[in-house]
mmCIF file of C-alpha atoms in Angstrom:
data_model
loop_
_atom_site.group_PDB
_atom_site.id
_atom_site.type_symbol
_atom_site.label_atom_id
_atom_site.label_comp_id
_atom_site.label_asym_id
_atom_site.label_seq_id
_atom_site.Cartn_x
_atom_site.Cartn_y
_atom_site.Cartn_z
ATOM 1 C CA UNK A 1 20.693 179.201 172.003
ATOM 2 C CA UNK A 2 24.018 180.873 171.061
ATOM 3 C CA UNK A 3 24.276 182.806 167.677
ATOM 4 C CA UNK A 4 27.159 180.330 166.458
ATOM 5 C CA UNK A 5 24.286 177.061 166.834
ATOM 6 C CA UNK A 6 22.288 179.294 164.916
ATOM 7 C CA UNK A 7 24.616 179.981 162.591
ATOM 8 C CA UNK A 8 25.648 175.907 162.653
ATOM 9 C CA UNK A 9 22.185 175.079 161.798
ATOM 10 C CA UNK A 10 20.696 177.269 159.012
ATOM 11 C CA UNK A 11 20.864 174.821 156.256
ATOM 12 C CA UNK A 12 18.087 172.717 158.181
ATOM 13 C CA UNK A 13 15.045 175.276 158.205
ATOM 14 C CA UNK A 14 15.299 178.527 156.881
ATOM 15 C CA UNK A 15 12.478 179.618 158.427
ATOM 16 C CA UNK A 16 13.247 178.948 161.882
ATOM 17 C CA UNK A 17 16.706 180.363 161.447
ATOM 18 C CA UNK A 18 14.916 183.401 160.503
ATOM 19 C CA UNK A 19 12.648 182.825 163.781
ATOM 20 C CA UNK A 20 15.332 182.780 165.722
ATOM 21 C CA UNK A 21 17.703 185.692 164.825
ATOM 22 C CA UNK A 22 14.477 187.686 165.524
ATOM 23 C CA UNK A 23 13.784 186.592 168.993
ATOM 24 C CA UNK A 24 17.836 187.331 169.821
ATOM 25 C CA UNK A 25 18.360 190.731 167.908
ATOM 26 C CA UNK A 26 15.459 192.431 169.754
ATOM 27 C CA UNK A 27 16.665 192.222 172.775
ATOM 28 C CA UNK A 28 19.731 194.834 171.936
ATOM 29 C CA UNK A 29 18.631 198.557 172.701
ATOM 30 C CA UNK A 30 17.545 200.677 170.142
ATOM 31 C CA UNK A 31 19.631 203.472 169.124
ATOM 32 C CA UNK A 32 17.968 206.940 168.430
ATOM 33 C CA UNK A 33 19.398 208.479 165.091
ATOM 34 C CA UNK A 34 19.877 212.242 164.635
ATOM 35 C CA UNK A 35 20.976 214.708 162.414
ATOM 36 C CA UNK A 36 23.595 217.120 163.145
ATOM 37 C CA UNK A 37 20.783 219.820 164.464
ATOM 38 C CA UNK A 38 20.263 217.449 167.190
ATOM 39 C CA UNK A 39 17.041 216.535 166.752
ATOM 40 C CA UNK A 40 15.717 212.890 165.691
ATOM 41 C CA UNK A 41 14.070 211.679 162.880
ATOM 42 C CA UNK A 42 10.648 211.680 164.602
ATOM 43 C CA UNK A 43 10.701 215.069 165.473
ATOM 44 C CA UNK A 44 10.046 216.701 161.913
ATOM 45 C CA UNK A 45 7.549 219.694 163.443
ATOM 46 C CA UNK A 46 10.415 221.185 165.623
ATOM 47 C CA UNK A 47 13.313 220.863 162.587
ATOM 48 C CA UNK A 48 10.889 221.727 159.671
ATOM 49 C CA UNK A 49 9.645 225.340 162.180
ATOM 50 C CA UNK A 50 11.808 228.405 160.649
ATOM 51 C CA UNK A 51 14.073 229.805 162.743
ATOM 52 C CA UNK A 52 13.342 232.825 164.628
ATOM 53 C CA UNK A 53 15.007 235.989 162.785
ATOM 54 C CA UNK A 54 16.460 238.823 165.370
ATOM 55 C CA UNK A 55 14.821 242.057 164.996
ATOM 56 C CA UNK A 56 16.454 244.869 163.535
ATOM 57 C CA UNK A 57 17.456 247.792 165.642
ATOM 58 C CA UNK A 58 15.333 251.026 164.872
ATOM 59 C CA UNK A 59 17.371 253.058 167.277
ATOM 60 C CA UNK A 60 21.104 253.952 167.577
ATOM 61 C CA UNK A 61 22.615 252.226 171.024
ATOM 62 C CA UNK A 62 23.286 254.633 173.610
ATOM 63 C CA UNK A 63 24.653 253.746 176.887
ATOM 64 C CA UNK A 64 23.445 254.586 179.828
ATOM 65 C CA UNK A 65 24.697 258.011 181.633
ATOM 66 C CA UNK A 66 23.471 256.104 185.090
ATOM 67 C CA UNK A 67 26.737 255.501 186.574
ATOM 68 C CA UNK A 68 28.843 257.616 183.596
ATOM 69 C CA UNK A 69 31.458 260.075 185.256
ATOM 70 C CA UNK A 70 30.572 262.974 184.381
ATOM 71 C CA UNK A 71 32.239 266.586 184.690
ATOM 72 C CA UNK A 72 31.614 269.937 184.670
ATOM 73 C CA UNK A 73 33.046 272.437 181.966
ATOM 74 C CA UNK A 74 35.905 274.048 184.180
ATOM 75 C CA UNK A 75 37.299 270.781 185.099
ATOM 76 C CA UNK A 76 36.816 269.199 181.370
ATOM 77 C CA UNK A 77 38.924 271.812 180.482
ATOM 78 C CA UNK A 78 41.512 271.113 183.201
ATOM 79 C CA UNK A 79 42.243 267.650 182.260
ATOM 80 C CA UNK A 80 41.685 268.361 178.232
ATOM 81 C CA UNK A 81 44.613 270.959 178.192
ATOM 82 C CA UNK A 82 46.985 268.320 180.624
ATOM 83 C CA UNK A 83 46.511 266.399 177.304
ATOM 84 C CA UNK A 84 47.938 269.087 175.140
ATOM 85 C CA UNK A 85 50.535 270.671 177.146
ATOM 86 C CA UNK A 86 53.625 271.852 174.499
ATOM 87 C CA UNK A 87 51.320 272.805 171.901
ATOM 88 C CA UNK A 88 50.669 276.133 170.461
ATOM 89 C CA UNK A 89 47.058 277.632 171.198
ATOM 90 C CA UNK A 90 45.910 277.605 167.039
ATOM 91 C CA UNK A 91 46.782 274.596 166.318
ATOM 92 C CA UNK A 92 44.475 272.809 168.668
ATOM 93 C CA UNK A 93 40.900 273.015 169.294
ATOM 94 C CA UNK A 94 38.006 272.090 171.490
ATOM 95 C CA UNK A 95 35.432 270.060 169.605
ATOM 96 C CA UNK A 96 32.064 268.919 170.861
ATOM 97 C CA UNK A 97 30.032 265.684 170.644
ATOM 98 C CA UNK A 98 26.097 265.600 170.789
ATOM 99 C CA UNK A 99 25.084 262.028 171.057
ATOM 100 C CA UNK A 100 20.899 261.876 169.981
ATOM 101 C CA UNK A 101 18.497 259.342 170.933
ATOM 102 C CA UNK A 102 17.108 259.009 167.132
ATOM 103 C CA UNK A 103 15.790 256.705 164.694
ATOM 104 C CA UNK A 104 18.248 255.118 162.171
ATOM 105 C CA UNK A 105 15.832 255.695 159.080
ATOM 106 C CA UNK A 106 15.139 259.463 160.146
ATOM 107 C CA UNK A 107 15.949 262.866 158.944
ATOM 108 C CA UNK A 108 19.886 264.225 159.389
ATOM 109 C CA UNK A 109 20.156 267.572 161.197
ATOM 110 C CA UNK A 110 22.600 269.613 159.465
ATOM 111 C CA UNK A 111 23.131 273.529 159.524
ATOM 112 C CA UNK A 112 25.404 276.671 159.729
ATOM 113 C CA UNK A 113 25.563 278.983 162.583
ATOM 114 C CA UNK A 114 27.688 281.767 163.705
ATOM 115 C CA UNK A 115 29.371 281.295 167.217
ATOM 116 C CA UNK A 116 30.277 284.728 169.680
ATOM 117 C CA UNK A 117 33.913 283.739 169.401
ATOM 118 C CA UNK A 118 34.939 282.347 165.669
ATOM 119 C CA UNK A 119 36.659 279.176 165.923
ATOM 120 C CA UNK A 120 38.011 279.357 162.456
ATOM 121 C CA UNK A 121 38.919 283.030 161.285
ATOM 122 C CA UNK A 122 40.603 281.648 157.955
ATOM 123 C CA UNK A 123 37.705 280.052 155.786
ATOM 124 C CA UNK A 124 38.188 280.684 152.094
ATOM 125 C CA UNK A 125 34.535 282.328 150.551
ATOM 126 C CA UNK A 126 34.336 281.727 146.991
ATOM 127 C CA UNK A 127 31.085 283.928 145.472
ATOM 128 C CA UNK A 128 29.747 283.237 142.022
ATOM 129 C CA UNK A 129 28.343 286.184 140.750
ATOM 130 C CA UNK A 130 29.212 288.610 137.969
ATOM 131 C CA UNK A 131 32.497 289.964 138.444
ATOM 132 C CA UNK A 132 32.241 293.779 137.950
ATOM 133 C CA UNK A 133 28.716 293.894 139.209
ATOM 134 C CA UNK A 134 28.159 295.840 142.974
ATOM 135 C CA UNK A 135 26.977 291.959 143.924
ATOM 136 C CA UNK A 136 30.962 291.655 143.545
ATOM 137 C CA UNK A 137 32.193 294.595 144.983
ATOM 138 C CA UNK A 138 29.500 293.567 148.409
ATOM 139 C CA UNK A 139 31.161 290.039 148.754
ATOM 140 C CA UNK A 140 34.666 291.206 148.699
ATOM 141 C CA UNK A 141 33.856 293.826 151.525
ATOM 142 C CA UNK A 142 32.525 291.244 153.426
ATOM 143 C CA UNK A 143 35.222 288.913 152.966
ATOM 144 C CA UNK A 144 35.380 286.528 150.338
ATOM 145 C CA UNK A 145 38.400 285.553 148.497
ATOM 146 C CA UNK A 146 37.520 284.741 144.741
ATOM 147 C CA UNK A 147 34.952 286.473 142.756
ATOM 148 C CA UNK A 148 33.597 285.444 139.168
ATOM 149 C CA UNK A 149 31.505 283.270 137.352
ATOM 150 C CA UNK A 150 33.686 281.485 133.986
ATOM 151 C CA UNK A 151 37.189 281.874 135.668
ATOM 152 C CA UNK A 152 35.306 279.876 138.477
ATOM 153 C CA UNK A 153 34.112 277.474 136.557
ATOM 154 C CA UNK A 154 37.512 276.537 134.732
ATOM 155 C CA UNK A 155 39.090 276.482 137.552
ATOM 156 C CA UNK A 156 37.140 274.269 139.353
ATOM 157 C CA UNK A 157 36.731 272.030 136.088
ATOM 158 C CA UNK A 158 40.909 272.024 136.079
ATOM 159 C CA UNK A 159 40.653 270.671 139.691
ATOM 160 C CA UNK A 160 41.542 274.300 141.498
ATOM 161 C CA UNK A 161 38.960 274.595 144.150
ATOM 162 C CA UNK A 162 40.794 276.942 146.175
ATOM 163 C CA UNK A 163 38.119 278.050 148.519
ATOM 164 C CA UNK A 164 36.165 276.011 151.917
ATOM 165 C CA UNK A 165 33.308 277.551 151.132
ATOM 166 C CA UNK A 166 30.490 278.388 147.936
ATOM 167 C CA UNK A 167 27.969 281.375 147.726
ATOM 168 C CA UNK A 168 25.690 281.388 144.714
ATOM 169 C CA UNK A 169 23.860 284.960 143.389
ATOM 170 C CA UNK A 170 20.099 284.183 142.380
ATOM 171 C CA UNK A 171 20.951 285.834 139.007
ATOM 172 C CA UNK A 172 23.490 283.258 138.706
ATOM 173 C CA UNK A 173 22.077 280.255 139.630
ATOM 174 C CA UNK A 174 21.307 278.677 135.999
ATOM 175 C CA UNK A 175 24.764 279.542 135.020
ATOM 176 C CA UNK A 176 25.739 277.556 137.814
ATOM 177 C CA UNK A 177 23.903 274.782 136.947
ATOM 178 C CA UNK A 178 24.622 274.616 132.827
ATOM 179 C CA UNK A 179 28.268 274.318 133.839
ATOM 180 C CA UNK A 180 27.671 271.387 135.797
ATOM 181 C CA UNK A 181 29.344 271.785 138.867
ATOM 182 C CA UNK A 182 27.133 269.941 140.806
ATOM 183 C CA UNK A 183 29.422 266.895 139.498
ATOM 184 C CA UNK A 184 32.419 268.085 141.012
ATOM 185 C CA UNK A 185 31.317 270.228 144.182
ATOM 186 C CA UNK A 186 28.582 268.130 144.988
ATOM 187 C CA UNK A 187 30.480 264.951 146.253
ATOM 188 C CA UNK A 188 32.872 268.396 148.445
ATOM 189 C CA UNK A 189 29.901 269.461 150.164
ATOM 190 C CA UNK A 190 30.783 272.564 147.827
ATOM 191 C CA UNK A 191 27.571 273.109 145.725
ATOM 192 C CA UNK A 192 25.388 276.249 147.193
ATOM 193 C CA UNK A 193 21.222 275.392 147.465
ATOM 194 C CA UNK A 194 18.737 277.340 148.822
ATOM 195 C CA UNK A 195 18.239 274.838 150.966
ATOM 196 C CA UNK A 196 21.329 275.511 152.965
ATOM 197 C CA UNK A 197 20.885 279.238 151.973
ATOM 198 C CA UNK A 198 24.041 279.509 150.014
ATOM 199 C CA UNK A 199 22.092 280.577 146.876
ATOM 200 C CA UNK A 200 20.538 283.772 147.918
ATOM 201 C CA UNK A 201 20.184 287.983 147.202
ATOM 202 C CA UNK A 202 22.164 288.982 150.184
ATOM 203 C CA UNK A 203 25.097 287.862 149.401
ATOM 204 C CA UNK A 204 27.099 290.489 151.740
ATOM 205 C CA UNK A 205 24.865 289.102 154.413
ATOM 206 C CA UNK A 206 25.496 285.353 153.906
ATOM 207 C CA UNK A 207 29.448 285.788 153.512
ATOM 208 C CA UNK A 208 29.847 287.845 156.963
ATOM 209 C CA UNK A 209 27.901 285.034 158.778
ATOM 210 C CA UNK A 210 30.437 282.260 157.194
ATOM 211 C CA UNK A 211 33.525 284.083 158.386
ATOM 212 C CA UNK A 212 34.054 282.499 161.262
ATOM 213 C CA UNK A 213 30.970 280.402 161.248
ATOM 214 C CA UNK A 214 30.497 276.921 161.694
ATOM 215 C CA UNK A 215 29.057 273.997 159.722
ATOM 216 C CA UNK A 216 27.534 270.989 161.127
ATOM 217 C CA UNK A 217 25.736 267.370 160.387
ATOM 218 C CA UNK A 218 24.550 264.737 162.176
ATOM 219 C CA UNK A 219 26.250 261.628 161.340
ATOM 220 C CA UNK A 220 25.420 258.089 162.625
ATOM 221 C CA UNK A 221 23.298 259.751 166.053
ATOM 222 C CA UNK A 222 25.621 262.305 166.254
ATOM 223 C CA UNK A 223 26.397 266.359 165.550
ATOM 224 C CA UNK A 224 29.800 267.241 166.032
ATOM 225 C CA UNK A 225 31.561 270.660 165.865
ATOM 226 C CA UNK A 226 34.238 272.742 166.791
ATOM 227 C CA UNK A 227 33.451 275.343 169.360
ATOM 228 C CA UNK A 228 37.162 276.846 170.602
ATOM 229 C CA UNK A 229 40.374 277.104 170.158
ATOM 230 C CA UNK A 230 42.748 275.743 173.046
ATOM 231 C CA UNK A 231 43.265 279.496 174.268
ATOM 232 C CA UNK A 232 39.470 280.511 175.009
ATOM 233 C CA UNK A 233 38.675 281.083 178.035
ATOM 234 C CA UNK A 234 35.860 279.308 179.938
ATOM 235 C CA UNK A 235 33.255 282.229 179.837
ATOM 236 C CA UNK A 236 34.208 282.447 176.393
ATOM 237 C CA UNK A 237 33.894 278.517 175.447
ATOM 238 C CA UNK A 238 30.344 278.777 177.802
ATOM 239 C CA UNK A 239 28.998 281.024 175.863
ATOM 240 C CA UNK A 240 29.913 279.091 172.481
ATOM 241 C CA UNK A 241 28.418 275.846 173.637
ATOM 242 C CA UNK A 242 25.367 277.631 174.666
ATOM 243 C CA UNK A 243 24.790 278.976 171.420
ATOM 244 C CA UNK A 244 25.307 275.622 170.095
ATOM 245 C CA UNK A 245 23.471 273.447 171.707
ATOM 246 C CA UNK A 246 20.699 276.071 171.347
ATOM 247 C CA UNK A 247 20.665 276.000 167.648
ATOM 248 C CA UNK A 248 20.289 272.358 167.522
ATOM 249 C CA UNK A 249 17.467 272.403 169.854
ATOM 250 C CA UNK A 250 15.913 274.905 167.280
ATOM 251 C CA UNK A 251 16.510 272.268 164.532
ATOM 252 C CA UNK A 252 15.074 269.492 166.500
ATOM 253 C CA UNK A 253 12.148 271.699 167.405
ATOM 254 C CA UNK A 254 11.456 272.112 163.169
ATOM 255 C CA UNK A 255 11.002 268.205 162.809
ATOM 256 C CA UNK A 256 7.905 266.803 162.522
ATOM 257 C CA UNK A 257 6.128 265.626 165.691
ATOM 258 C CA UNK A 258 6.644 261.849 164.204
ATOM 259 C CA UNK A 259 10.500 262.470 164.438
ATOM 260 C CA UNK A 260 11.533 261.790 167.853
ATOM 261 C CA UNK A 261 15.331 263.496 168.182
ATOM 262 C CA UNK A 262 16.238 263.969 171.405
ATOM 263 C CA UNK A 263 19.780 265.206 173.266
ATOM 264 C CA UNK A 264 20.769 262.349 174.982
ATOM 265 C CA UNK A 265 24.762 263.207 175.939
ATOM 266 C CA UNK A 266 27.489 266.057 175.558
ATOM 267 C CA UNK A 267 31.158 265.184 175.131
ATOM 268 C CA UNK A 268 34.000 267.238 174.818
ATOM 269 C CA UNK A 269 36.924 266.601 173.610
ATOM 270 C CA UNK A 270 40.032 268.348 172.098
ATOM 271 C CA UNK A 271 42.775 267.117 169.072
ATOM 272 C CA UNK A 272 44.229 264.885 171.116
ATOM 273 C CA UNK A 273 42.469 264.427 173.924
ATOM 274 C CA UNK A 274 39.764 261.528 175.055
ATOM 275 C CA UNK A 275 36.277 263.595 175.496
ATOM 276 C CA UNK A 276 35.018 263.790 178.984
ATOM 277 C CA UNK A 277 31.105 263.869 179.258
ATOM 278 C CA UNK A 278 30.164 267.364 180.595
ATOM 279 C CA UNK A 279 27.196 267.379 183.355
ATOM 280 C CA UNK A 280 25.779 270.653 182.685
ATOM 281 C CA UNK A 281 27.668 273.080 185.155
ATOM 282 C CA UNK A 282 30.283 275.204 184.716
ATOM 283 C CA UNK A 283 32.109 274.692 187.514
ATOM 284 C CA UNK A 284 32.862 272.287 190.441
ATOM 285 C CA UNK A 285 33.301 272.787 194.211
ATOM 286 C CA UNK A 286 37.017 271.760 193.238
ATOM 287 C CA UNK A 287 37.255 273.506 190.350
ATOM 288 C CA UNK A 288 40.518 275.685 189.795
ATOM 289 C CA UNK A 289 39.993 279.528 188.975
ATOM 290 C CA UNK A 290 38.596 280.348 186.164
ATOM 291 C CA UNK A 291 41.770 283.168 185.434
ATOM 292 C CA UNK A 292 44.029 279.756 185.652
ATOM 293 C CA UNK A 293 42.565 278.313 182.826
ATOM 294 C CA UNK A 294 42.595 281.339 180.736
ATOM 295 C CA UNK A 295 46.442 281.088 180.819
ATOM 296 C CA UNK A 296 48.553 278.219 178.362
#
């Protein structure tokens, strides 16, 4: 019986119109409904499960050195200088990358060392100490460029910081620090501590190491510094990477045994230069002579 008859005939029994439509609509498929996750309505133990969360990353990425070219320090500094040719020997310089396999929540390595050959002979030393004591006199022997305690402080409080670097006398520490120039010098990188040693007795001592010594801090996994200018030579840029990368093995060694800081690759690079991943020699079997590269 066709749907119109049944149709035709529904005034004479409701009941077996009713009868009817039920023995001719179940024969049409069923038709799964889902929701837009793509599961169906039955399956409410897989859509009401949370969704799994992605771990977060305790460790910086580092890619592997596997396959990496890597060069040695003559030839580094063969291709580095092709990329500055035309440009005078100060106003370029070799920096250095130190990429560490390290936690993200650990402890920053940051310190000050003195290479054999300064990188940087201008640095401005400001000491705060009394003006006409022999503390005074010491610092500007050893090289420092402003001198005082008030004038200091009013001229860094005008915005005149006209120094790179900060050296605070013991004896004048809690002047230091009732002036409030942790405010302004702070937020620099300016403000001495005795943690960094730049609030010490020696005073004489701590200035000659900062003329033409280097700063450094680790930064997202990695130290970076400069250790030449463009005209070293490669003896002389050997020796200043060796000290380097032997001070921050001394740091590394300081950290507690929980702290796992490890070395994990050396770049260098120059101004405007890419860095080229050095391999630990000093020269290559196709190296050119090391008197070549000691001439721009």
């Amino acid at each position: 019986m066709t749907a119109i008859n049944l149709v035709s005939r529904c005034t004479e029994g409701g009941l077996q119109l009713k009868s009817q439509f039920r023995n001719v609509f179940c024969l049409s498929p069923t038709v799964t409904h889902r929701f837009a996750s793509g599961l169906s309505k039955g399956d409410k133990r897989l859509r009401d499960q949370p969704k799994s969360k992605r771990k977060a990353r305790t460790e910086f990425i580092n890619q592997s050195l596997k396959n990496a070219q890597q060069f040695s320090l003559c030839d580094a500094m063969r291709y580095i200088r092709a990329f500055e040719v035309g440009r005078p020997s100060t106003s370029s310089k070799y920096d250095l990358a130190i990429r560490l396999r390290t936690p993200k929540n650990g402890p920053a390595v940051r310190n000050r060392l003195r290479l054999p050959h300064a990188v940087d002979t201008s640095t401005r030393i400001c000491v705060i100490c009394p003006p006409d004591s022999p503390v005074a006199k010491q610092a500007v022997a050893a090289g420092a460029t402003l001198v005082g305690e008030e004038t200091i402080f009013g001229a860094v409080k005008e915005g005149r910081i006209e120094f790179d670097r900060c050296v605070c006398h013991v004896d004048s520490a809690q002047k230091l620090n009732q002036a409030q120039m942790g405010r302004i010098l702070g937020p620099r990188g300016l403000m001495p501590s005795t943690k960094l040693g730049t609030i010490t007795k020696d005073v004489s001592g701590t200035v000659n190491n900062m003329v033409g010594g280097s700063e450094y801090r680790e930064r997202l996994g990695v130290i970076r510094c400069a250790v030449g200018q463009l005209g070293f030579t490669p003896e002389e840029m050997q020796r200043n990477i060796r000290t380097f990368i032997g001070g921050i093995k001394k740091d590394l060694a300081t950290l507690s045994d929980r702290i796992s800081k490890e070395i994990h690759e050396v770049v260098l690079s120059s101004t405007n230069s890419p860095g080229f991943t050095l391999n630990g020699e000093f020269r290559s079997t196709d190296s050119p002579p090391t008197k070549d590269l000691s001439i721009l």
